[in-house]
Short mmCIF file of C-alpha atoms in Angstrom, two decimals:
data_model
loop_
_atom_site.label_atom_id
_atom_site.label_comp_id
_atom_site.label_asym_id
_atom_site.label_seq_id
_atom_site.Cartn_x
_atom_site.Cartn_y
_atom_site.Cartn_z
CA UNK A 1 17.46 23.43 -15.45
CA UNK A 2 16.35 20.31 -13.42
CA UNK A 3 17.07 20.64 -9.89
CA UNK A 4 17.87 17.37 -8.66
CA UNK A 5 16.51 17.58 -5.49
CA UNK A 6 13.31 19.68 -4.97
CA UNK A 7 11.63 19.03 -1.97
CA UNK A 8 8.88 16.20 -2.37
CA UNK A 9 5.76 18.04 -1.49
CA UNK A 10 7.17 20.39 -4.66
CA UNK A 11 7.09 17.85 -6.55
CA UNK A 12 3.52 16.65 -5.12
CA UNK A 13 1.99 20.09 -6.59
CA UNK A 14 3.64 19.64 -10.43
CA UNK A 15 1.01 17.28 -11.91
CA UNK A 16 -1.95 19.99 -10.40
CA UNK A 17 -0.14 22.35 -12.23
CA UNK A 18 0.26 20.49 -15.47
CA UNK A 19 -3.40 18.95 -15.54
CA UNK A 20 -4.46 22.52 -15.21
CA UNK A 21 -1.78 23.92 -18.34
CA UNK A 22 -3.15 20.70 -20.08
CA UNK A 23 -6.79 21.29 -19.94
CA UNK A 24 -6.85 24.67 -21.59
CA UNK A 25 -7.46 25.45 -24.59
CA UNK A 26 -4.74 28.09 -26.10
CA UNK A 27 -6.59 29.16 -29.13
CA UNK A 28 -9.56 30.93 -26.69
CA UNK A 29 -7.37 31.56 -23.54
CA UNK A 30 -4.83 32.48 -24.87
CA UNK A 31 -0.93 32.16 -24.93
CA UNK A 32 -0.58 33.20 -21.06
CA UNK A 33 -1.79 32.87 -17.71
CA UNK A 34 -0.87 34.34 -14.23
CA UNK A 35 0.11 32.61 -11.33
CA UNK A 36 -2.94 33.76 -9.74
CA UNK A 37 -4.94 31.99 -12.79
CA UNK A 38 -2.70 28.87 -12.49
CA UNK A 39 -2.78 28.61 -8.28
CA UNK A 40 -6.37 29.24 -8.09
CA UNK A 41 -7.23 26.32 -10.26
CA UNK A 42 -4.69 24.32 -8.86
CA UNK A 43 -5.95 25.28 -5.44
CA UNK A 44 -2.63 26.58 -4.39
CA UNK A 45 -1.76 30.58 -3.71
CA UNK A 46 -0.37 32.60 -6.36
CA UNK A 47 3.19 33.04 -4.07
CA UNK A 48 3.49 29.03 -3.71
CA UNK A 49 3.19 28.91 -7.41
CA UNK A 50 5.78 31.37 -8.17
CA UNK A 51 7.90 29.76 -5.45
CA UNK A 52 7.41 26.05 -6.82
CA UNK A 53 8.12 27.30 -11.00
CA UNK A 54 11.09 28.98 -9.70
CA UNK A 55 12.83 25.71 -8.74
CA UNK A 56 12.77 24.86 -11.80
CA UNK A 57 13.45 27.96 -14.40
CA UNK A 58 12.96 31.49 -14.72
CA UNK A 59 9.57 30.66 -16.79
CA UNK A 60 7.46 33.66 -15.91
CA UNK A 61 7.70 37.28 -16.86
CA UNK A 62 6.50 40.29 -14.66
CA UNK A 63 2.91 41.03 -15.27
CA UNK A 64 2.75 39.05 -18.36
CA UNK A 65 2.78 34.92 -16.58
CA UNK A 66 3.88 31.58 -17.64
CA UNK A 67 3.64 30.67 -21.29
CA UNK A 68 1.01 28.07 -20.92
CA UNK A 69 2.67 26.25 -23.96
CA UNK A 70 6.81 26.33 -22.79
CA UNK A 71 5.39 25.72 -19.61
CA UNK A 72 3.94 22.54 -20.23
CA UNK A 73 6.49 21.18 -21.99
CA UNK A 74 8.92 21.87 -19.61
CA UNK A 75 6.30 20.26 -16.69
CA UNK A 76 6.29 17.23 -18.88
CA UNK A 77 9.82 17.26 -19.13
CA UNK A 78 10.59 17.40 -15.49
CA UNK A 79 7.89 14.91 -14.15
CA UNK A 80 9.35 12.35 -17.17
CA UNK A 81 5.92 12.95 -19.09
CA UNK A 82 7.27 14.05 -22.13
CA UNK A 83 6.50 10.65 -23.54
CA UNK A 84 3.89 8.57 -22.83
CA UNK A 85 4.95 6.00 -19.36
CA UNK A 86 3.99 2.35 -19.73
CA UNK A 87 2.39 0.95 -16.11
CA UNK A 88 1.54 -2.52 -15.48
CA UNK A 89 -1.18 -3.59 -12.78
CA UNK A 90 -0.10 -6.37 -10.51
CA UNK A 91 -3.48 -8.15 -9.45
CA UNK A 92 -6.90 -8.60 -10.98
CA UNK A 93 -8.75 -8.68 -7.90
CA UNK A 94 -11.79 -5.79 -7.73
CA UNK A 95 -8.63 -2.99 -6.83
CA UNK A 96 -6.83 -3.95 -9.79
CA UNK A 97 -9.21 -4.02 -12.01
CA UNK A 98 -11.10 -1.08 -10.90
CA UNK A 99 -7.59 0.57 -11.28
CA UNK A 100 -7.16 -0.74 -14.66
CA UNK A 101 -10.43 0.57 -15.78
CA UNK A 102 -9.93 3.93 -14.50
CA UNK A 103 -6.33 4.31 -16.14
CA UNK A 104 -8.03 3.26 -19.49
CA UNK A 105 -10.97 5.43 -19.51
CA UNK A 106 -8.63 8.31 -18.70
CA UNK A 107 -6.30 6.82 -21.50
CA UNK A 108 -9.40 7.30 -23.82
CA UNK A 109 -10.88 10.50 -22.73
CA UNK A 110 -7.64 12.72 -22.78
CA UNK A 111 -5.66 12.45 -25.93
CA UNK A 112 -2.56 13.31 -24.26
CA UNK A 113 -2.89 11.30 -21.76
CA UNK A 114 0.81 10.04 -20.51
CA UNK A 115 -0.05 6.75 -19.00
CA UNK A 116 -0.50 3.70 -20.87
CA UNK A 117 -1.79 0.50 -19.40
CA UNK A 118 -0.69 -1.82 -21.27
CA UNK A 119 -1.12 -5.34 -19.36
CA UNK A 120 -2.61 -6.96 -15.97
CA UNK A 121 -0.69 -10.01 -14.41
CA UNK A 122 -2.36 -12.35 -11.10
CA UNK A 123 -1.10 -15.63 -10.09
CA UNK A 124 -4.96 -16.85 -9.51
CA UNK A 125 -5.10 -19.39 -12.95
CA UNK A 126 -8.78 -18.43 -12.63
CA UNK A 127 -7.82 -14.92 -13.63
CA UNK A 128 -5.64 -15.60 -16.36
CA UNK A 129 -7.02 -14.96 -19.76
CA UNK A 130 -9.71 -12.31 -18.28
CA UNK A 131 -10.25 -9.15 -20.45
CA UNK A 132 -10.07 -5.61 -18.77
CA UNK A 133 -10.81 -3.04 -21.02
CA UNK A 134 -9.19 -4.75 -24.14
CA UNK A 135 -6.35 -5.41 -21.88
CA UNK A 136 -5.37 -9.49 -20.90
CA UNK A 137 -4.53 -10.62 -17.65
CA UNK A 138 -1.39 -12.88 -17.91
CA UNK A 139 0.64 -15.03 -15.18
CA UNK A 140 3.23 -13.44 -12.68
CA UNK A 141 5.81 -16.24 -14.61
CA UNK A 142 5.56 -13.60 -17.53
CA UNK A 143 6.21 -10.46 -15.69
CA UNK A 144 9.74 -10.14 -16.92
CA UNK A 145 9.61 -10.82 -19.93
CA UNK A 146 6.71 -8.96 -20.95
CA UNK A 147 8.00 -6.05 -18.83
CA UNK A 148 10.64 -5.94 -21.44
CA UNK A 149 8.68 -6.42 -24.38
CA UNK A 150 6.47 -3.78 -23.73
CA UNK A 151 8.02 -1.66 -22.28
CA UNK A 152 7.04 -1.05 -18.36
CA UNK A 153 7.97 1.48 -16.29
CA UNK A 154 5.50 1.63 -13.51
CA UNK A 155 3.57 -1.03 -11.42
CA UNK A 156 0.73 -0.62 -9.46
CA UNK A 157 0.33 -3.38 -6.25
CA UNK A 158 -3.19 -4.30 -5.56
CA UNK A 159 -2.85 -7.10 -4.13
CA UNK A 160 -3.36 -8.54 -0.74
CA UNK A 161 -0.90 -7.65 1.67
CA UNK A 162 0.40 -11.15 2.54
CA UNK A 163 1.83 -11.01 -1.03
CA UNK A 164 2.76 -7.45 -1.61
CA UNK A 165 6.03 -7.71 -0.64
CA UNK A 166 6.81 -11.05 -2.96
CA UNK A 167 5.09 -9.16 -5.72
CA UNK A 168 7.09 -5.94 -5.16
CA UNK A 169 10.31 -8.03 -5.31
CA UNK A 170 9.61 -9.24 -9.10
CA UNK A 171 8.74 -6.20 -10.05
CA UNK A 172 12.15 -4.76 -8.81
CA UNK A 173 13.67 -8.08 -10.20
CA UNK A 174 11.83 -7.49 -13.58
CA UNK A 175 13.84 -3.91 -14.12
CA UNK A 176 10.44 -1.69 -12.78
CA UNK A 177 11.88 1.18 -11.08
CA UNK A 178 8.68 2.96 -9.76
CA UNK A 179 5.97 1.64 -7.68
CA UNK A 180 2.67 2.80 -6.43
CA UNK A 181 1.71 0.09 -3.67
CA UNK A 182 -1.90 0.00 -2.63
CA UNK A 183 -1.31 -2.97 0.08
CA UNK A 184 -1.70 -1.81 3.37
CA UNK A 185 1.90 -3.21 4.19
CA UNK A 186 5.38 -1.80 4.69
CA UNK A 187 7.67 -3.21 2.22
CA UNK A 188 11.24 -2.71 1.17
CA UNK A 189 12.96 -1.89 -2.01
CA UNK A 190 16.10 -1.26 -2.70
CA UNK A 191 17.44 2.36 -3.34
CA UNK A 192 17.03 2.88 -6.59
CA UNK A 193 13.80 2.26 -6.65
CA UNK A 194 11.14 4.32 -5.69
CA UNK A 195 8.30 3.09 -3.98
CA UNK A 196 4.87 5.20 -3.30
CA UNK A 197 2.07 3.93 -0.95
CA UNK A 198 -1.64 4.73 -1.34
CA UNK A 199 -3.87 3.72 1.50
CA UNK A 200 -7.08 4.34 2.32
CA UNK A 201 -7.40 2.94 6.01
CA UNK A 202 -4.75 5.99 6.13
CA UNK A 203 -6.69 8.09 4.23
CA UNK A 204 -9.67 8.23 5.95
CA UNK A 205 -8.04 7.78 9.14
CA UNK A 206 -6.13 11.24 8.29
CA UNK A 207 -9.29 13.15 6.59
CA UNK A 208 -11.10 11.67 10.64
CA UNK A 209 -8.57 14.34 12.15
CA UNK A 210 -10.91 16.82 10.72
CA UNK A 211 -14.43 16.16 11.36
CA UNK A 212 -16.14 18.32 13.51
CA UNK A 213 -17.51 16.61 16.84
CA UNK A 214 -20.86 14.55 17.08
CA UNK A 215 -23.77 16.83 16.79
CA UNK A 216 -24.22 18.33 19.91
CA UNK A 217 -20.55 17.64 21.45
CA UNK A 218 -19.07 21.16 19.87
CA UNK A 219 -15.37 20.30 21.94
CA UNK A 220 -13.62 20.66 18.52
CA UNK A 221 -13.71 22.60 15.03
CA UNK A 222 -14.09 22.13 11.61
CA UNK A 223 -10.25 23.04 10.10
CA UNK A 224 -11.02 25.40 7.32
CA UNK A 225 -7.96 25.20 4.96
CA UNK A 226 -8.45 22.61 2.17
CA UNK A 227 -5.41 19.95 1.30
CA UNK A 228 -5.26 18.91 -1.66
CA UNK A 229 -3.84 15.33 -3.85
CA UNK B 1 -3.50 18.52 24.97
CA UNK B 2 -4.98 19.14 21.84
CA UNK B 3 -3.13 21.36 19.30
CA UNK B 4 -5.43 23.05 17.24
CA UNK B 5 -3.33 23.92 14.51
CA UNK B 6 -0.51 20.65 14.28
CA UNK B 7 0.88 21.20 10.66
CA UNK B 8 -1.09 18.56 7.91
CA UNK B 9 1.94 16.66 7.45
CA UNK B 10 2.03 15.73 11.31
CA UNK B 11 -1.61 14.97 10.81
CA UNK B 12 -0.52 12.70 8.02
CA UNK B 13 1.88 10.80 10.30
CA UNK B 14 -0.10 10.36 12.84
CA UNK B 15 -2.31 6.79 11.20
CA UNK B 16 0.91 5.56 10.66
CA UNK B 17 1.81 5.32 14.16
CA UNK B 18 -1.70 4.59 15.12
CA UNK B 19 -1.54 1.80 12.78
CA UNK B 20 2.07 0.26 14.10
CA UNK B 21 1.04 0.61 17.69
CA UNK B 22 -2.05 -0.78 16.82
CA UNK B 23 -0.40 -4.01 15.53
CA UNK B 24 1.46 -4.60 18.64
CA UNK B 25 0.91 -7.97 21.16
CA UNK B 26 1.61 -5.98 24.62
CA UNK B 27 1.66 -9.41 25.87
CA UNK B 28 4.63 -10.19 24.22
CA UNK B 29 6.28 -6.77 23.36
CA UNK B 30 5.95 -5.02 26.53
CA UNK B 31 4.44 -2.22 27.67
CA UNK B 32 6.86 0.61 26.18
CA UNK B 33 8.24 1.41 22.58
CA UNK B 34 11.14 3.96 21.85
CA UNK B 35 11.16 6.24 19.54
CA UNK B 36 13.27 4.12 16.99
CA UNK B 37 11.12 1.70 16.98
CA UNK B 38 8.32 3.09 16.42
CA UNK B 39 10.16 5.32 13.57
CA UNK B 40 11.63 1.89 12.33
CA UNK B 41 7.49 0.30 12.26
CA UNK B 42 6.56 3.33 10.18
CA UNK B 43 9.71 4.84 8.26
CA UNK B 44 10.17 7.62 9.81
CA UNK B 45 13.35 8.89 11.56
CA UNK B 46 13.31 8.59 15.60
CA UNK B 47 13.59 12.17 15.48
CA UNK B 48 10.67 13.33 13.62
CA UNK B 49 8.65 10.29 15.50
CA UNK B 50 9.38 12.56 18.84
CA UNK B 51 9.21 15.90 17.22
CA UNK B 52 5.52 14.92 15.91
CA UNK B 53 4.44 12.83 19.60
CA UNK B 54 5.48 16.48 21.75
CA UNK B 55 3.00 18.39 19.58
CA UNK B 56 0.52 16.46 21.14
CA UNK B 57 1.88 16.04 24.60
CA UNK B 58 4.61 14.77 27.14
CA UNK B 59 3.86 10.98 26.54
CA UNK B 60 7.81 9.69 26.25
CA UNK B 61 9.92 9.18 29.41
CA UNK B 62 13.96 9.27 28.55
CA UNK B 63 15.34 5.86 28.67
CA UNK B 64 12.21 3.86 28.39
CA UNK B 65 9.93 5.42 25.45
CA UNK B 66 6.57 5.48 25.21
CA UNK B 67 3.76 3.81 27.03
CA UNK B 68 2.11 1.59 23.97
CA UNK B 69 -1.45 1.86 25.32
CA UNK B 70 -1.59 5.57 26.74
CA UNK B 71 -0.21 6.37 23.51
CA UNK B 72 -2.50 4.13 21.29
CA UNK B 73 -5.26 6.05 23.57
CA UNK B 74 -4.32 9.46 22.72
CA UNK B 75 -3.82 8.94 19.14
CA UNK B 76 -7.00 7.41 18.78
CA UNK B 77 -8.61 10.57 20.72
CA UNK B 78 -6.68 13.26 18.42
CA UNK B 79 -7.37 11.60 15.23
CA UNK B 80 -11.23 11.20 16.36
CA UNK B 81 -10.81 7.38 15.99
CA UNK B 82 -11.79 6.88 19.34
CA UNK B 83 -15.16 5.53 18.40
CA UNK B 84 -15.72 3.52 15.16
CA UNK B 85 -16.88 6.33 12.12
CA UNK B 86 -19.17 5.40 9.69
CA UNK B 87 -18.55 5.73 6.53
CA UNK B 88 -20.92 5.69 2.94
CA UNK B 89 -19.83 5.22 -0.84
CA UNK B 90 -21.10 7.17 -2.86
CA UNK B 91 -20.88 5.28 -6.71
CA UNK B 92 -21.32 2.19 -7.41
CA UNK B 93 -19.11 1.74 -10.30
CA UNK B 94 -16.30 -0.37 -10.57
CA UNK B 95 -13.83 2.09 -8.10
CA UNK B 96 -16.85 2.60 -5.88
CA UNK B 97 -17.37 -1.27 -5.48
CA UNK B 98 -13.64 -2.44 -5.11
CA UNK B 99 -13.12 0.19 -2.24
CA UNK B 100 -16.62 -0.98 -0.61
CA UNK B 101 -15.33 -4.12 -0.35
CA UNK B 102 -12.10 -2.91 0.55
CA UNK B 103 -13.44 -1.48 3.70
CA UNK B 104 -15.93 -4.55 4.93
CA UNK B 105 -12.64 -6.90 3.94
CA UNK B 106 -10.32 -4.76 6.51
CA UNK B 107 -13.38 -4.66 9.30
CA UNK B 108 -13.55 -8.35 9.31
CA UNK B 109 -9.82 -8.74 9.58
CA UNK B 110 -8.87 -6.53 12.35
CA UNK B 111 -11.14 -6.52 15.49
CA UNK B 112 -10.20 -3.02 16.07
CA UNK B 113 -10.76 -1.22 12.75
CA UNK B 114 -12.14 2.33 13.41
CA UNK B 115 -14.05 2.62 10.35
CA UNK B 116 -17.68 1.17 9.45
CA UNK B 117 -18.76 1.46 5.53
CA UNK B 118 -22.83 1.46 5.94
CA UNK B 119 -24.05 2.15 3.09
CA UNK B 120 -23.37 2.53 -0.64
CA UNK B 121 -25.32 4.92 -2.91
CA UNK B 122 -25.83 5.33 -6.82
CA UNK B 123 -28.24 7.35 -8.99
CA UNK B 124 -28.09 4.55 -11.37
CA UNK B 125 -32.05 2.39 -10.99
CA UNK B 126 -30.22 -0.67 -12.45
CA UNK B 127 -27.81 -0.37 -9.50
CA UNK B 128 -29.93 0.10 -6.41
CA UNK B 129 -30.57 -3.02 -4.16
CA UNK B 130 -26.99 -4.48 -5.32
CA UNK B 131 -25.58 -6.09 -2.35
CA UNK B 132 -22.07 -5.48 -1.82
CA UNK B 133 -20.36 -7.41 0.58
CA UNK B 134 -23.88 -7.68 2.37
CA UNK B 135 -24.42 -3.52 2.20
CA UNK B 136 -27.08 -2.60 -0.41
CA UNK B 137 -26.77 0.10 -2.59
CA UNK B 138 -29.41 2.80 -1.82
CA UNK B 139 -30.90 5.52 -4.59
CA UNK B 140 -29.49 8.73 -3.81
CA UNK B 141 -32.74 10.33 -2.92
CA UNK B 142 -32.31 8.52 -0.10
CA UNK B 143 -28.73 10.10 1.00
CA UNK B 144 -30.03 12.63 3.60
CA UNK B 145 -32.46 10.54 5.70
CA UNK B 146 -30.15 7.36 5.60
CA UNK B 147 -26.94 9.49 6.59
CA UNK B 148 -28.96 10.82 9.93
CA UNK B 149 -30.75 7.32 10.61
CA UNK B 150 -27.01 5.76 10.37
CA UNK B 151 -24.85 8.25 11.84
CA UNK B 152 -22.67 8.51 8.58
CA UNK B 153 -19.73 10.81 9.32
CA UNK B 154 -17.75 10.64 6.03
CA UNK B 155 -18.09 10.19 2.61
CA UNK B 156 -15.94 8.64 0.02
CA UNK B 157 -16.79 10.01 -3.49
CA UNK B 158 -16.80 7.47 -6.81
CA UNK B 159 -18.49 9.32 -9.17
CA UNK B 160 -17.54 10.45 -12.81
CA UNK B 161 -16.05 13.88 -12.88
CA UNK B 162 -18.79 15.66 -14.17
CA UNK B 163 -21.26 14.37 -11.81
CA UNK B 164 -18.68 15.08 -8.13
CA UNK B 165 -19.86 18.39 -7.49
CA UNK B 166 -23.77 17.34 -7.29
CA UNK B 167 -22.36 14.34 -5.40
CA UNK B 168 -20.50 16.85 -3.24
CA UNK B 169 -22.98 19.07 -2.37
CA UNK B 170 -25.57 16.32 -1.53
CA UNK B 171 -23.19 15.15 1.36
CA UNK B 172 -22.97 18.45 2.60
CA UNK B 173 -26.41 18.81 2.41
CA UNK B 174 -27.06 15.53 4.50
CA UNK B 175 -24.44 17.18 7.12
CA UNK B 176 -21.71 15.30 6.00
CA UNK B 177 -18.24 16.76 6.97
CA UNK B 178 -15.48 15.08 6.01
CA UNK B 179 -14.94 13.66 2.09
CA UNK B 180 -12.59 11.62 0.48
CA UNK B 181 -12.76 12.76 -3.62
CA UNK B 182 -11.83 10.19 -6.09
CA UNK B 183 -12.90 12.19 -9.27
CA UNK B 184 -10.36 13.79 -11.28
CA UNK B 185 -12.47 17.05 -10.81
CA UNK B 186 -11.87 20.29 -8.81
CA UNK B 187 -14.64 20.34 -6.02
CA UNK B 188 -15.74 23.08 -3.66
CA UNK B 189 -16.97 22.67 -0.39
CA UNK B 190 -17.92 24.97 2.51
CA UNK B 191 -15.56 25.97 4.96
CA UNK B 192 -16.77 23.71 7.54
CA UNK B 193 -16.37 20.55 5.67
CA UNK B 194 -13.12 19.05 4.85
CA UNK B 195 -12.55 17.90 1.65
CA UNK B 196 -9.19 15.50 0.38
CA UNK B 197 -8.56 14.27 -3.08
CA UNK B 198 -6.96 11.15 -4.25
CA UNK B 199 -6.04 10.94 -7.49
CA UNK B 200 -4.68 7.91 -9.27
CA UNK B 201 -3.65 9.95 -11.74
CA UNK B 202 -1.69 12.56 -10.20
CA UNK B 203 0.18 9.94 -7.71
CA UNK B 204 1.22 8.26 -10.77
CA UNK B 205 2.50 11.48 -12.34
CA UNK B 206 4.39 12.27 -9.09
CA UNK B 207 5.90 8.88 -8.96
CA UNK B 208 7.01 9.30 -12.68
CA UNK B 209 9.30 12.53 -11.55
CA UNK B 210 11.62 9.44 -9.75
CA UNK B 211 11.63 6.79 -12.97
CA UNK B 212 15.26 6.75 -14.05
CA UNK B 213 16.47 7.88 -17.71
CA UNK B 214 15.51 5.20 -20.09
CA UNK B 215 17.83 2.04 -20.62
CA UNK B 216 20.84 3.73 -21.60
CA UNK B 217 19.85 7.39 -21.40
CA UNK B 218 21.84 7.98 -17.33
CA UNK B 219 21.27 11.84 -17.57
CA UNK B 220 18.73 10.94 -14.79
CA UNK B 221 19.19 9.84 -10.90
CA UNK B 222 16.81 7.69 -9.02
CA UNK B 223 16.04 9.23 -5.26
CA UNK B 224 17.10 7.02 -2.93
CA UNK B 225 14.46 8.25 0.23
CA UNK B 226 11.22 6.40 -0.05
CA UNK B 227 7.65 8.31 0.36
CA UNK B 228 5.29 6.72 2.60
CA UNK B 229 1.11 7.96 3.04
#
């Protein structure tokens, strides 16, 4: 059933479809919905849903839908959600803690939450010992092993970019085989890892493509489709 | 020269490049890049670094590439980057803060950054006059007359889910047109404003697709491409 090699902006529109499966409620919606239902609260068109599913299964039926339920599981499934994914933030500076709040005030507002943040590491000795959310910061020197112990999966990099790539190399080294950086820097991994960048220079730089002129200039328009993630 | 309708992932490419050519010395580089290079800078094949440039115009000459500064120019001009854009926060919780400072901390390091974070807002009374970085935060009731008295162009949203759409329809109000959504909530906007989303938790849902099988498990394959933006 998994298809090893969906395209990535696919795979880019699974976790809008899943959030949406996960935040309804069965017993008043009930078991179904449409792929008209599902795309418009995903903010995707009823034919790119059908065309995305259909990578991965033959999960609707003809003017019945998805089974919200078999469909969720099998989301989970192929995104690696079906049980819960331990992350580790690398840096306590205001990113990584801001980060670290955020993932555990989702953590405790959504009981099915599949990420758990279960530690914080810096090399600043200032930082060590500093609690975030119930969570300890610890020193890079324990990344390995506590990667181990508990379990880590994911990192997230906030940390300044003259380090990023030092940091992303004991992560790799440590057995973490999926990365989110937030550093505005280009850094390598090897293959088997899988790194993701976030960057909001880039961001904003991208979302600047769309504004309208200044008030008064009217040489360029206002792009009406919406992007979403 | 302006192509009205370049596909979003060009768009998306396009602050990459900006960003590599905008890190060059000509001094010491020269005046002229090829296509590999450039590619190389921002991981993306030589191929798709020309196919993306031509949408735009003729700027490469066979043999020799592309002329760093014309180029640097014209991708400032299509991505509207051409003068500096100013930019507000709106929150002034713990995400809202650490990209605030985010933003002043890349201004001061690069001479040439193109965006300018003015002002931070909050409903909260026990957060307005904060400084941040040396920007105050401002009451919201403040949001219209302070976006026209600055010349605030975008708007990066920091608010608790159930409070983004207010937030959202404020900025449109004050005649923002271009946001950058960091709520985990479905927003809707007019057709005239553009509106992206960045979700923490969906990019580390997508990343989660690539995690291998568990230590042992080898029914799953890491990717081996890497995702950049």
């Amino acid at each position: 059933m998994r298809v090893r090699r969906a395209p990535d902006v696919v795979i880019r529109r699974l976790p809008l479809y899943l959030r949406v499966l996960e935040n309804i409620d069965i017993d008043k919606h009930g078991p179904s919905i449409s792929s008209y239902e599902l795309g418009d609260a995903a903010g995707v068109t009823p034919d790119q849903v059908r065309k995305d599913l259909s990578l991965f299964g033959e999960f609707g039926k003809q003017g019945v839908g998805y089974e919200i339920d078999t469909l969720r599981q099998e989301l989970r499934r192929v995104l690696n959600l079906d049980c819960v994914i331990r992350v580790a933030i690398i840096g306590a500076g205001s990113l990584g803690i801001a980060l670290a709040r955020y993932l555990q005030g989702r953590r405790r507002a959504e009981s099915n939450y599949h990420l758990d943040m279960v530690a914080v590491f810096d090399k600043d000795p200032a930082k060590i010992g500093l609690e975030i959310d119930g969570v300890r910061v610890l020193p890079m020197e324990l990344l390995k092993s506590k990667v181990r112990e508990l379990g880590v999966r994911m990192a997230v990099v906030a940390v300044p970019a003259a380090s990023a790539q030092e940091v992303v190399d004991a992560c790799v080294d440590a057995g973490i085989d999926g990365i989110l950086n937030f550093a505005p820097a280009k850094l390598a991994v090897p293959s088997h890892v899988r790194l993701h960048n976030s960057d909001l220079s880039l961001e904003l730089m991208h979302l600047a493509y769309y504004l309208c002129g200044a008030p008064g200039e009217n040489t360029r328009t206002a792009r009406d489709s919406q992007a979403e993630g």
